[in-house]
């Protein structure tokens, strides 16, 4: 198709519209000539930052339930009635859960007494069915009452009795389900009460208390349904896990150890994560894989490759860890009669997991990883390539100085960046000049503003627009960019360690907040082309950015107005007549805050037999036109 004067064409076809402001930017979408686009382009990166594994997307709502991490103490527990409670390491629940909670009841007690767990700054109490579990040791035959109660109001939302027969010689496990009514706020606790008359003057032990609301796909030990559903609404194609810094650990010994995150939760010791909080690992390797399967995502598993934050192993010291990585892969993908495949079957999964994408470490261009990475990477790559020729292998950096001089093939390189909004927009053409024969992944990206004195903030319209402009740049290059993920995904308000994030929540009803960045990700991910199309125009990029693509059904035009002025865009998509226009618009600094959502996407039908669509964009707006 030859370049032509689009202004004349618009006038001729639609009868010289009276443009209210500046003349429109005119775009004509060609229907051939572009590059293919990766079908996996948009996905998610997840790690436990911001208390978002425990206390976030994982369904279990009670905190410090296994006394894990560096200094658990009685964090989140409180006595109910005339009792003493303490952490008792002489009565471990299991080899992994090395303490329990001792409940000592005073002489002469006659009432129901016990203890509360106050969750992650409260327990979300909804009009739902809950499942609760606990382990107990001590002679007791009779009723135990479980309650969900307002911590200061004392309002009881659920009150449920179960009969137990517990003995003093060992811990036994009890599980029950009950209904609750909804609490108006998040200030709630879970309570376990025993008949004080039966235990007066004695003590009993309790451990690994658990409380689950409905879980995604009703999985046992599953994800919180409400949180998982908004993640699913992003229609992500892949999940990069378990980190991020979380895979690395601060030292070698507290790296993410796959084999300590599998099997019954009572056998998982948990660890102090590099985000300086205890991690139960109830969200473990198999749970990540179920998450992928239930959302139809490709797992993108990161292997530990010798680099922790403050300690790096290389040379022969790496050998046992390479072996360990191979065991992990056998656990996931080996036949049921292989050593580790058998373990997977024991843990409830007969069929090998589907696994194609495997990353070798995280960010080996930072925290001292660069120097030894060429050697570490090569050793991992060679053995993985030999034993698993079908895996797609991904290096954790694309800096040449951190990689072997000659790159093995096939290989994908992963690069991460967090930038101020202007800088991210400045990277619009960053990928344009990359060699076309080297596939890459943007495993983490996002706009940050770095200006808030407390370092905590929520993404606002300008940031979302900068991400949209940058992602148009990514889409233009999605022949080589195979995957891209905004990060981090989630934050639990009150536990923020890294912000902004796409989604936030706390224990209060209605706190699940979808940021402006979330909506941009959703608009881009749910409207994907398989072929990128050239766009003809006389206008330069900036402050308006655009890109076009098509799939089997539609043509898609994505627009980001990264500027203070309204824009009018005349978009010619020949041989189309109608479709829809998605928009996200709002004042530059407006954010969706918890309990104060200001900006929601809008959708309108568009209809034009001429195939020319006039799109008006407010300042700081993102739009996606889908027509056929
Ligand atoms: O997403 C937050 C952190 O940023 C990740 O853990 C790490 O990979 C990156 O530096």
Coordinates of C-alpha atoms and ligand atoms in Angstrom, one line a residue:
X1 CA 0.0 0.0 0.0
X2 CA 1.4 3.4 -1.0
X3 CA 1.5 6.4 1.4
X4 CA -1.3 8.9 0.6
X5 CA -2.8 12.0 2.0
X6 CA -5.1 10.7 4.7
X7 CA -6.6 14.1 5.5
X8 CA -8.1 14.3 2.0
X9 CA -9.4 10.8 2.3
X10 CA -11.0 11.5 5.7
X11 CA -12.7 14.6 4.3
X12 CA -13.8 12.8 1.2
X13 CA -15.2 9.8 3.0
X14 CA -16.9 11.4 5.9
X15 CA -17.8 14.9 4.8
X16 CA -15.1 17.2 6.4
X17 CA -16.0 16.9 10.1
X18 CA -15.9 20.0 12.2
X19 CA -13.0 19.1 14.6
X20 CA -13.6 21.0 17.8
X21 CA -10.0 21.5 18.8
X22 CA -6.7 20.9 17.1
X23 CA -6.8 18.9 13.8
X24 CA -7.0 15.2 14.3
X25 CA -4.2 12.8 14.2
X26 CA -4.9 10.6 11.2
X27 CA -4.0 7.0 11.2
X28 CA -4.6 4.4 8.5
X29 CA -4.2 0.8 9.5
X30 CA -2.7 -1.4 6.8
X31 CA -4.0 -4.9 6.7
X32 CA -0.7 -6.5 5.7
X33 CA 3.0 -6.1 6.1
X34 CA 3.6 -6.4 9.8
X35 CA 5.3 -9.0 12.0
X36 CA 3.8 -11.9 13.9
X37 CA 3.0 -11.3 17.6
X38 CA 3.8 -13.7 20.4
X39 CA 0.6 -15.5 21.5
X40 CA 2.0 -15.5 25.1
X41 CA 2.7 -11.8 25.2
X42 CA 0.9 -10.8 28.4
X43 CA 1.1 -12.7 31.7
X44 CA 1.9 -12.2 35.3
X45 CA 4.8 -12.3 37.6
X46 CA 4.2 -13.4 41.2
X47 CA 6.2 -13.5 44.3
X48 CA 5.4 -13.1 48.0
X49 CA 6.3 -9.4 48.3
X50 CA 3.8 -7.2 50.2
X51 CA 2.4 -10.2 52.2
X52 CA 0.6 -11.4 49.1
X53 CA 1.2 -15.2 49.2
X54 CA 0.3 -15.7 52.8
X55 CA -2.3 -13.0 53.5
X56 CA -2.8 -12.3 49.8
X57 CA -3.8 -14.6 47.0
X58 CA -3.4 -17.8 49.0
X59 CA -6.7 -18.7 50.7
X60 CA -5.5 -19.3 54.3
X61 CA -6.4 -16.3 56.4
X62 CA -4.8 -16.9 59.8
X63 CA -1.3 -15.5 60.6
X64 CA 1.7 -17.1 62.3
X65 CA -0.1 -20.4 62.2
X66 CA 3.0 -22.5 62.1
X67 CA 5.3 -20.2 64.2
X68 CA 7.6 -19.9 61.2
X69 CA 10.2 -17.3 60.3
X70 CA 12.9 -15.7 62.4
X71 CA 11.0 -14.5 65.5
X72 CA 7.4 -15.7 65.5
X73 CA 6.4 -15.4 69.2
X74 CA 2.7 -14.9 69.7
X75 CA 2.3 -12.5 66.8
X76 CA -1.5 -12.4 65.8
X77 CA -2.6 -14.5 68.8
X78 CA -4.6 -13.3 71.9
X79 CA -6.0 -15.1 74.9
X80 CA -9.8 -15.4 75.3
X81 CA -10.9 -15.6 78.9
X82 CA -8.9 -16.5 82.0
X83 CA -6.1 -18.4 80.2
X84 CA -2.4 -18.1 79.5
X85 CA -1.1 -18.7 76.0
X86 CA 2.5 -19.2 74.9
X87 CA 4.6 -20.6 72.1
X88 CA 5.7 -24.1 73.1
X89 CA 8.7 -25.6 71.3
X90 CA 8.6 -28.7 73.5
X91 CA 5.5 -29.8 71.7
X92 CA 6.1 -29.6 68.0
X93 CA 3.2 -30.4 65.7
X94 CA 5.6 -32.2 63.3
X95 CA 9.3 -32.2 62.2
X96 CA 8.5 -29.1 60.1
X97 CA 6.1 -27.2 62.4
X98 CA 8.4 -27.1 65.4
X99 CA 6.2 -25.3 67.9
X100 CA 2.6 -25.2 68.9
X101 CA 0.5 -22.9 71.0
X102 CA 0.0 -23.9 74.7
X103 CA -3.3 -22.9 76.2
X104 CA -3.2 -23.1 80.0
X105 CA -6.6 -22.8 81.7
X106 CA -6.8 -21.6 85.3
X107 CA -8.1 -23.7 88.2
X108 CA -11.8 -23.4 88.8
X109 CA -12.6 -22.2 85.2
X110 CA -16.2 -23.1 84.1
X111 CA -16.7 -21.0 81.0
X112 CA -15.6 -21.6 77.3
X113 CA -12.1 -20.1 77.0
X114 CA -9.4 -20.3 74.4
X115 CA -7.5 -18.1 72.0
X116 CA -7.9 -15.8 69.0
X117 CA -5.9 -15.4 65.8
X118 CA -6.2 -11.9 64.3
X119 CA -5.1 -12.8 60.8
X120 CA -3.2 -10.3 58.7
X121 CA -4.4 -7.1 60.4
X122 CA -7.8 -8.7 60.7
X123 CA -9.8 -11.5 59.1
X124 CA -12.1 -10.9 56.1
X125 CA -15.4 -12.2 57.3
X126 CA -17.9 -12.5 54.4
X127 CA -21.3 -14.1 53.9
X128 CA -19.6 -17.3 52.9
X129 CA -18.8 -20.9 53.9
X130 CA -15.5 -21.2 55.6
X131 CA -13.3 -24.3 56.2
X132 CA -11.2 -24.4 59.3
X133 CA -8.6 -26.8 60.5
X134 CA -6.4 -27.2 63.5
X135 CA -4.2 -29.7 65.2
X136 CA -4.5 -30.4 69.0
X137 CA -2.9 -32.5 71.7
X138 CA -4.1 -33.0 75.2
X139 CA -6.9 -35.1 76.8
X140 CA -10.2 -33.6 75.7
X141 CA -13.5 -35.2 74.7
X142 CA -16.2 -32.8 73.9
X143 CA -17.2 -29.7 72.0
X144 CA -14.9 -27.1 70.6
X145 CA -16.4 -23.8 69.4
X146 CA -15.0 -22.0 66.4
X147 CA -16.1 -18.4 66.0
X148 CA -15.6 -15.4 63.7
X149 CA -16.0 -12.4 65.8
X150 CA -15.5 -8.6 65.6
X151 CA -12.3 -8.0 67.5
X152 CA -13.5 -4.8 69.3
X153 CA -17.2 -5.0 68.6
X154 CA -17.5 -8.5 70.0
X155 CA -20.1 -9.2 67.3
X156 CA -20.3 -12.9 66.5
X157 CA -20.6 -13.6 62.7
X158 CA -20.1 -17.3 62.9
X159 CA -20.4 -19.7 65.8
X160 CA -19.8 -23.4 65.2
X161 CA -19.4 -26.4 67.4
X162 CA -17.6 -29.6 66.6
X163 CA -16.9 -32.6 68.8
X164 CA -13.3 -33.8 69.2
X165 CA -11.7 -36.7 70.9
X166 CA -8.1 -35.6 71.5
X167 CA -5.5 -37.5 73.5
X168 CA -2.3 -36.4 75.3
X169 CA 0.1 -38.6 73.4
X170 CA 0.0 -37.1 70.0
X171 CA -1.4 -34.3 67.8
X172 CA -4.6 -35.0 65.9
X173 CA -6.0 -33.0 63.1
X174 CA -9.6 -31.6 63.0
X175 CA -11.4 -30.0 60.1
X176 CA -14.8 -28.5 59.8
X177 CA -16.9 -26.2 57.6
X178 CA -19.4 -23.5 58.7
X179 CA -21.3 -20.5 57.4
X180 CA -20.7 -17.0 58.4
X181 CA -22.6 -13.7 58.0
X182 CA -20.7 -10.7 56.7
X183 CA -18.8 -8.3 59.0
X184 CA -19.0 -4.6 58.0
X185 CA -15.3 -4.2 58.5
X186 CA -12.0 -6.1 58.5
X187 CA -11.4 -5.9 62.2
X188 CA -12.3 -9.5 63.0
X189 CA -10.7 -12.5 64.5
X190 CA -11.0 -16.3 64.5
X191 CA -11.5 -17.9 67.9
X192 CA -11.1 -21.4 69.2
X193 CA -12.8 -22.1 72.5
X194 CA -12.7 -25.1 74.8
X195 CA -15.0 -26.1 77.6
X196 CA -12.9 -24.5 80.5
X197 CA -14.6 -26.8 83.0
X198 CA -13.0 -29.9 81.3
X199 CA -9.5 -28.3 81.1
X200 CA -9.4 -26.3 84.4
X201 CA -5.9 -26.4 85.9
X202 CA -4.4 -28.0 82.8
X203 CA -2.9 -27.1 79.5
X204 CA -3.5 -28.3 76.0
X205 CA -1.6 -27.6 72.7
X206 CA -2.9 -26.4 69.4
X207 CA -1.1 -26.0 66.1
X208 CA -1.3 -25.1 62.4
X209 CA -4.7 -23.4 62.8
X210 CA -6.2 -22.6 59.3
X211 CA -9.2 -20.8 58.0
X212 CA -10.2 -20.7 54.3
X213 CA -13.0 -18.8 52.6
X214 CA -14.2 -20.3 49.3
X215 CA -11.2 -21.1 47.1
X216 CA -10.6 -20.8 43.4
X217 CA -11.9 -23.9 41.6
X218 CA -12.7 -25.2 45.1
X219 CA -9.1 -26.4 45.6
X220 CA -8.0 -27.7 48.9
X221 CA -5.3 -25.4 50.2
X222 CA -6.2 -23.2 47.3
X223 CA -6.2 -19.6 46.3
X224 CA -8.7 -17.0 47.6
X225 CA -11.5 -17.1 45.1
X226 CA -12.2 -13.4 45.0
X227 CA -8.6 -12.4 44.5
X228 CA -7.9 -15.2 42.0
X229 CA -10.9 -14.1 39.9
X230 CA -9.6 -10.6 39.3
X231 CA -6.3 -12.0 38.4
X232 CA -8.0 -14.4 36.0
X233 CA -9.8 -11.4 34.5
X234 CA -6.5 -10.2 33.2
X235 CA -6.5 -13.3 31.0
X236 CA -2.8 -13.9 31.6
X237 CA -0.9 -16.3 29.4
X238 CA 1.8 -17.2 31.8
X239 CA 2.8 -17.1 35.4
X240 CA 6.4 -16.3 36.3
X241 CA 7.1 -17.7 39.8
X242 CA 8.3 -18.0 42.6
X243 CA 10.3 -14.8 42.1
X244 CA 12.0 -12.4 41.9
X245 CA 14.1 -12.0 44.9
X246 CA 12.0 -14.7 46.6
X247 CA 13.7 -17.4 44.7
X248 CA 17.1 -16.1 45.6
X249 CA 16.9 -15.8 49.4
X250 CA 19.2 -13.5 51.3
X251 CA 21.6 -16.4 51.8
X252 CA 22.0 -19.7 50.1
X253 CA 20.3 -21.4 53.0
X254 CA 17.1 -19.4 52.8
X255 CA 16.6 -19.6 49.1
X256 CA 13.3 -20.9 47.9
X257 CA 13.6 -24.6 48.4
X258 CA 11.1 -26.4 46.1
X259 CA 11.2 -29.6 48.1
X260 CA 10.1 -27.8 51.3
X261 CA 7.0 -26.4 49.6
X262 CA 5.4 -29.7 48.6
X263 CA 3.2 -32.3 50.3
X264 CA 1.0 -31.8 53.4
X265 CA 1.3 -28.3 54.8
X266 CA 2.2 -29.8 58.2
X267 CA 5.4 -31.1 56.6
X268 CA 6.4 -27.7 55.2
X269 CA 8.8 -25.8 57.5
X270 CA 8.3 -22.4 55.9
X271 CA 11.1 -19.8 55.9
X272 CA 12.1 -16.2 56.5
X273 CA 11.7 -14.8 53.0
X274 CA 14.1 -12.2 51.6
X275 CA 11.3 -9.8 52.0
X276 CA 12.0 -10.1 55.8
X277 CA 8.7 -11.7 56.7
X278 CA 7.9 -15.3 57.5
X279 CA 6.6 -17.4 54.7
X280 CA 4.5 -20.6 55.4
X281 CA 5.0 -22.0 51.9
X282 CA 1.4 -23.2 52.0
X283 CA 1.5 -21.7 48.5
X284 CA 4.0 -24.1 47.2
X285 CA 5.2 -25.6 44.0
X286 CA 2.1 -27.7 43.3
X287 CA -0.2 -24.9 44.2
X288 CA 1.6 -22.6 41.7
X289 CA 1.1 -25.3 39.1
X290 CA -2.6 -25.7 39.9
X291 CA -2.9 -21.9 39.7
X292 CA -1.4 -22.1 36.2
X293 CA -3.6 -25.0 35.1
X294 CA -6.8 -23.4 36.5
X295 CA -6.2 -20.1 34.7
X296 CA -4.9 -21.7 31.5
X297 CA -1.4 -20.1 31.9
X298 CA 2.0 -21.5 30.9
X299 CA 4.1 -22.0 34.0
X300 CA 7.4 -20.0 33.8
X301 CA 9.4 -21.6 36.5
X302 CA 12.5 -19.9 37.9
X303 CA 15.2 -22.2 39.1
X304 CA 17.7 -21.2 41.8
X305 CA 21.0 -20.9 40.1
X306 CA 23.6 -20.2 42.8
X307 CA 22.8 -16.6 43.4
X308 CA 21.3 -15.4 46.7
X309 CA 21.1 -11.8 47.6
X310 CA 24.2 -11.8 49.8
X311 CA 25.9 -15.0 48.9
X312 CA 26.8 -16.6 45.5
X313 CA 28.0 -20.1 44.8
X314 CA 29.9 -21.1 41.7
X315 CA 32.2 -23.9 40.4
X316 CA 31.9 -27.3 41.9
X317 CA 30.0 -25.8 44.9
X318 CA 27.1 -25.6 42.5
X319 CA 26.9 -29.3 41.8
X320 CA 24.4 -30.3 44.5
X321 CA 22.1 -27.4 43.5
X322 CA 22.2 -28.4 39.8
X323 CA 21.2 -31.9 40.9
X324 CA 18.5 -30.4 43.1
X325 CA 17.1 -28.4 40.1
X326 CA 17.0 -31.6 38.0
X327 CA 15.1 -33.3 40.8
X328 CA 12.6 -30.4 40.8
X329 CA 12.1 -30.9 37.1
X330 CA 11.6 -34.6 37.6
X331 CA 9.1 -34.0 40.3
X332 CA 7.1 -31.8 38.0
X333 CA 7.4 -33.6 34.7
X334 CA 8.8 -37.1 35.4
X335 CA 6.7 -40.2 34.9
X336 CA 4.8 -41.6 37.9
X337 CA 7.4 -44.3 38.4
X338 CA 10.4 -42.0 38.5
X339 CA 11.8 -41.3 42.0
X340 CA 10.5 -37.7 42.1
X341 CA 7.5 -38.4 39.9
X342 CA 6.4 -40.9 42.5
X343 CA 6.6 -38.2 45.1
X344 CA 4.4 -36.0 43.0
X345 CA 1.9 -38.8 42.8
X346 CA 2.0 -39.3 46.5
X347 CA 1.2 -35.6 46.9
X348 CA -1.9 -36.0 44.8
X349 CA -0.9 -35.4 41.2
X350 CA -0.6 -38.4 39.0
X351 CA -0.3 -36.7 35.6
X352 CA 3.0 -34.9 35.0
X353 CA 2.7 -31.2 34.9
X354 CA 3.1 -29.4 31.6
X355 CA 6.2 -27.3 31.8
X356 CA 7.9 -25.6 28.9
X357 CA 9.4 -22.3 30.1
X358 CA 12.2 -22.5 32.7
X359 CA 14.3 -19.5 33.8
X360 CA 17.8 -19.9 35.1
X361 CA 17.9 -17.6 38.2
X362 CA 16.7 -14.1 38.8
X363 CA 18.5 -10.8 37.8
X364 CA 22.0 -12.0 37.6
X365 CA 23.0 -8.6 36.5
X366 CA 22.4 -7.3 40.0
X367 CA 23.7 -7.8 43.5
X368 CA 27.0 -9.3 42.5
X369 CA 25.7 -12.0 40.1
X370 CA 27.2 -10.7 36.9
X371 CA 30.8 -11.8 37.4
X372 CA 30.1 -15.5 37.9
X373 CA 26.9 -15.8 35.9
X374 CA 28.6 -16.8 32.6
X375 CA 30.0 -19.9 34.3
X376 CA 26.9 -20.6 36.4
X377 CA 24.5 -20.1 33.5
X378 CA 26.5 -22.3 31.1
X379 CA 26.6 -25.2 33.6
X380 CA 22.8 -25.0 34.2
X381 CA 22.1 -24.5 30.5
X382 CA 24.2 -27.4 29.3
X383 CA 22.7 -29.9 31.6
X384 CA 19.2 -28.8 31.2
X385 CA 19.5 -28.7 27.5
X386 CA 20.9 -32.3 27.5
X387 CA 18.3 -33.7 29.9
X388 CA 15.3 -31.7 28.8
X389 CA 15.8 -30.8 25.1
X390 CA 12.2 -29.6 24.8
X391 CA 12.4 -26.9 27.5
X392 CA 12.5 -23.3 26.5
X393 CA 15.4 -21.9 28.6
X394 CA 15.6 -18.3 29.7
X395 CA 18.6 -16.5 31.1
X396 CA 18.0 -14.0 33.9
X397 CA 19.8 -11.1 32.2
X398 CA 20.5 -9.8 28.8
X399 CA 23.6 -7.9 29.6
X400 CA 26.4 -9.2 27.4
X401 CA 29.0 -8.8 30.2
X402 CA 26.9 -11.1 32.5
X403 CA 26.6 -13.9 29.9
X404 CA 28.9 -16.2 28.0
X405 CA 30.6 -14.6 25.1
X406 CA 28.9 -16.8 22.7
X407 CA 25.2 -17.4 23.5
X408 CA 24.0 -20.9 23.2
X409 CA 20.9 -21.4 21.0
X410 CA 18.0 -21.6 21.5
X411 CA 17.8 -19.2 24.4
X412 CA 15.6 -16.4 25.5
X413 CA 16.9 -13.4 27.5
X414 CA 15.0 -11.8 30.3
X415 CA 15.2 -8.1 31.2
X416 CA 13.5 -6.2 34.0
X417 CA 13.0 -2.5 34.4
X418 CA 11.1 -0.1 36.7
X419 CA 11.2 3.5 35.6
X420 CA 9.7 6.9 36.2
X421 CA 6.8 7.5 33.8
X422 CA 8.7 9.8 31.5
X423 CA 11.5 7.4 31.3
X424 CA 9.2 4.5 30.5
X425 CA 7.6 6.5 27.7
X426 CA 11.1 7.4 26.6
X427 CA 11.7 3.7 26.1
X428 CA 8.9 3.5 23.6
X429 CA 11.4 2.6 20.8
X430 CA 13.8 0.8 23.1
X431 CA 13.2 -2.6 21.5
X432 CA 13.0 -1.4 17.9
X433 CA 16.7 -1.9 17.2
X434 CA 17.3 -5.3 18.9
X435 CA 18.5 -8.1 16.7
X436 CA 15.5 -9.8 15.3
X437 CA 17.0 -13.3 15.9
X438 CA 17.3 -13.0 19.6
X439 CA 14.1 -13.6 21.5
X440 CA 13.6 -11.7 24.8
X441 CA 11.2 -11.5 27.7
X442 CA 10.4 -8.5 29.8
X443 CA 9.9 -10.5 33.0
X444 CA 9.1 -7.5 35.2
X445 CA 8.3 -3.9 34.3
X446 CA 6.3 -1.0 35.6
X447 CA 6.3 2.7 36.2
X448 CA 7.4 3.9 39.6
X449 CA 7.4 7.5 40.8
X450 CA 10.1 7.3 43.5
X451 CA 8.9 10.6 44.9
X452 CA 6.6 9.7 47.8
X453 CA 8.4 10.4 51.1
X454 CA 7.2 7.1 52.6
X455 CA 7.9 5.2 49.4
X456 CA 4.3 4.0 49.3
X457 CA 1.9 5.0 46.6
X458 CA -0.6 3.8 44.2
X459 CA -0.3 3.9 40.5
X460 CA -2.1 6.9 39.0
X461 CA -3.3 7.9 35.5
X462 CA 0.0 9.3 34.3
X463 CA 1.8 6.1 35.3
X464 CA -0.8 3.9 33.7
X465 CA -0.5 6.0 30.5
X466 CA 3.2 5.6 30.5
X467 CA 2.8 1.8 30.8
X468 CA 0.3 1.8 27.9
X469 CA 2.7 3.9 25.7
X470 CA 5.5 1.6 26.5
X471 CA 3.5 -1.5 25.9
X472 CA 2.5 -0.3 22.5
X473 CA 6.3 -0.2 22.0
X474 CA 6.5 -3.8 23.3
X475 CA 3.7 -4.9 21.0
X476 CA 5.4 -3.4 17.9
X477 CA 8.3 -5.7 18.8
X478 CA 6.3 -8.7 19.8
X479 CA 8.0 -10.7 17.1
X480 CA 11.1 -10.9 19.5
X481 CA 9.4 -10.1 22.8
X482 CA 7.8 -13.4 23.7
X483 CA 6.4 -12.4 27.1
X484 CA 6.0 -9.3 29.2
X485 CA 4.7 -8.9 32.8
X486 CA 3.9 -5.9 34.9
X487 CA 5.2 -6.3 38.4
X488 CA 4.5 -6.6 41.3
X489 CA 1.1 -8.0 41.0
X490 CA -0.4 -7.5 44.5
X491 CA -0.1 -5.7 47.8
X492 CA -1.8 -6.2 51.1
X493 CA -2.3 -2.7 52.4
X494 CA -0.5 -2.2 55.6
X495 CA 2.3 -4.6 54.6
X496 CA 3.5 -2.8 51.6
X497 CA 7.2 -3.3 50.8
X498 CA 7.1 -2.4 47.1
X499 CA 4.7 -0.1 45.4
X500 CA 2.8 0.5 43.2
X501 CA 1.2 -2.8 42.3
X502 CA -1.6 -3.8 40.0
X503 CA -4.0 -4.9 42.7
X504 CA -4.4 -4.2 46.4
X505 CA -6.4 -5.5 49.3
X506 CA -6.7 -5.7 53.0
X507 CA -9.1 -7.5 55.4
X508 CA -12.0 -5.1 55.0
X509 CA -15.0 -5.8 52.6
X510 CA -14.6 -4.0 49.3
X511 CA -10.9 -3.5 49.8
X512 CA -9.9 -5.4 46.7
X513 CA -8.8 -2.5 44.5
X514 CA -7.9 -2.6 40.9
X515 CA -5.4 0.1 40.0
X516 CA -5.3 2.2 36.8
X517 CA -2.4 0.0 35.8
X518 CA -4.6 -3.1 36.3
X519 CA -7.1 -1.7 33.8
X520 CA -4.4 -0.9 31.2
X521 CA -3.0 -4.4 31.6
X522 CA -6.5 -5.9 31.2
X523 CA -7.4 -3.7 28.2
X524 CA -4.2 -4.7 26.4
X525 CA -4.2 -8.4 27.4
X526 CA -7.9 -9.1 26.6
X527 CA -7.5 -7.4 23.2
X528 CA -4.6 -9.1 21.5
X529 CA -3.6 -9.3 17.9
X530 CA -1.6 -12.1 16.3
X531 CA -0.1 -9.9 13.6
X532 CA 1.2 -6.4 14.2
X533 CA 0.1 -4.0 11.4
X534 CA 1.8 -1.0 10.0
X535 CA 0.0 2.3 10.5
X536 CA 0.3 5.1 8.0
X537 CA 0.3 8.7 9.2
X538 CA 2.1 12.0 8.9
X539 CA 2.1 12.6 12.7
X540 CA 5.1 11.9 14.8
X541 CA 4.8 9.8 18.0
X542 CA 4.3 11.8 21.3
X543 CA 2.4 12.7 23.3
X544 CA 0.1 10.4 21.4
X545 CA 1.3 6.8 20.9
X546 CA -0.5 4.2 18.8
X547 CA -0.1 0.7 17.5
X548 CA -2.3 -1.7 15.4
X549 CA -2.7 -5.4 15.1
X550 CA -5.2 -8.0 13.9
X551 CA -6.4 -11.4 14.9
X552 CA -8.8 -13.8 13.1
X553 CA -11.8 -11.7 14.0
X554 CA -10.8 -8.1 14.4
X555 CA -8.5 -5.2 13.9
X556 CA -7.2 -3.7 17.1
X557 CA -5.8 -0.1 17.5
X558 CA -4.2 0.8 20.8
X559 CA -3.7 4.4 21.8
X560 CA -2.1 6.2 24.7
X561 CA -2.4 9.9 25.2
X562 CA 0.6 10.8 27.5
X563 CA -0.1 14.5 27.6
X564 CA -2.1 17.4 29.1
X565 CA -4.3 18.0 26.0
X566 CA -7.3 16.3 24.6
X567 CA -6.6 14.5 21.3
X568 CA -8.8 13.6 18.4
X569 CA -7.8 10.7 16.3
X570 CA -9.3 9.7 13.0
X571 CA -8.6 6.1 12.5
X572 CA -9.1 4.5 9.1
X573 CA -9.5 0.7 9.2
X574 CA -10.5 -0.2 5.7
X575 CA -13.2 -2.7 5.1
X576 CA -14.5 -2.6 8.7
X577 CA -17.8 -1.2 9.8
X578 CA -18.3 -1.5 13.6
X579 CA -16.9 -2.7 16.9
X580 CA -16.2 -1.3 20.3
X581 CA -14.0 1.3 21.9
X582 CA -12.5 0.8 25.4
X583 CA -11.2 3.8 27.3
X584 CA -9.5 4.6 30.5
X585 CA -9.3 8.3 31.3
X586 CA -8.7 10.5 34.3
X587 CA -6.8 13.4 35.8
X588 CA -3.0 12.9 35.6
X589 CA -2.5 12.3 39.3
X590 CA -5.7 10.4 40.1
X591 CA -5.3 6.9 41.5
X592 CA -7.7 4.2 42.5
X593 CA -7.2 4.0 46.2
X594 CA -8.5 1.4 48.7
X595 CA -12.2 2.2 49.2
X596 CA -11.9 5.2 46.8
X597 CA -12.0 4.0 43.2
X598 CA -12.1 7.0 40.9
X599 CA -11.3 5.5 37.5
X600 CA -13.0 2.7 35.7
X601 CA -12.7 1.6 32.1
X602 CA -15.6 2.6 29.8
X603 CA -16.8 0.7 26.8
X604 CA -18.9 2.0 23.9
X605 CA -20.1 0.6 20.6
X606 CA -18.8 2.2 17.4
X607 CA -20.4 1.9 14.1
X608 CA -19.1 3.4 10.9
X609 CA -19.8 1.9 7.4
X610 CA -16.9 4.0 6.0
X611 CA -14.4 2.3 8.3
X612 CA -13.2 5.6 9.7
X613 CA -13.6 6.1 13.5
X614 CA -13.2 9.3 15.3
X615 CA -11.8 8.7 18.7
X616 CA -11.7 11.6 21.2
X617 CA -9.2 11.0 24.0
X618 CA -9.0 13.0 27.1
X619 CA -5.7 14.1 28.4
X620 CA -4.0 11.2 30.1
X621 CA -6.1 8.5 28.5
X622 CA -5.7 5.0 27.1
X623 CA -8.0 3.6 24.4
X624 CA -8.4 0.3 22.5
X625 CA -10.5 0.2 19.4
X626 CA -11.6 -3.2 18.3
X627 CA -13.4 -3.3 14.9
X628 CA -14.2 -5.8 12.2
Ligands
LIG1 O1 9.2 -7.0 41.8 C1 10.0 -6.6 42.9 C2 11.5 -7.0 42.7 O2 12.1 -6.3 41.7 C3 11.7 -8.5 42.3 O3 11.7 -9.3 43.4 C4 13.0 -8.5 41.7 O4 13.2 -9.5 40.7 C5 13.1 -7.1 41.1 O5 14.3 -6.5 41.4

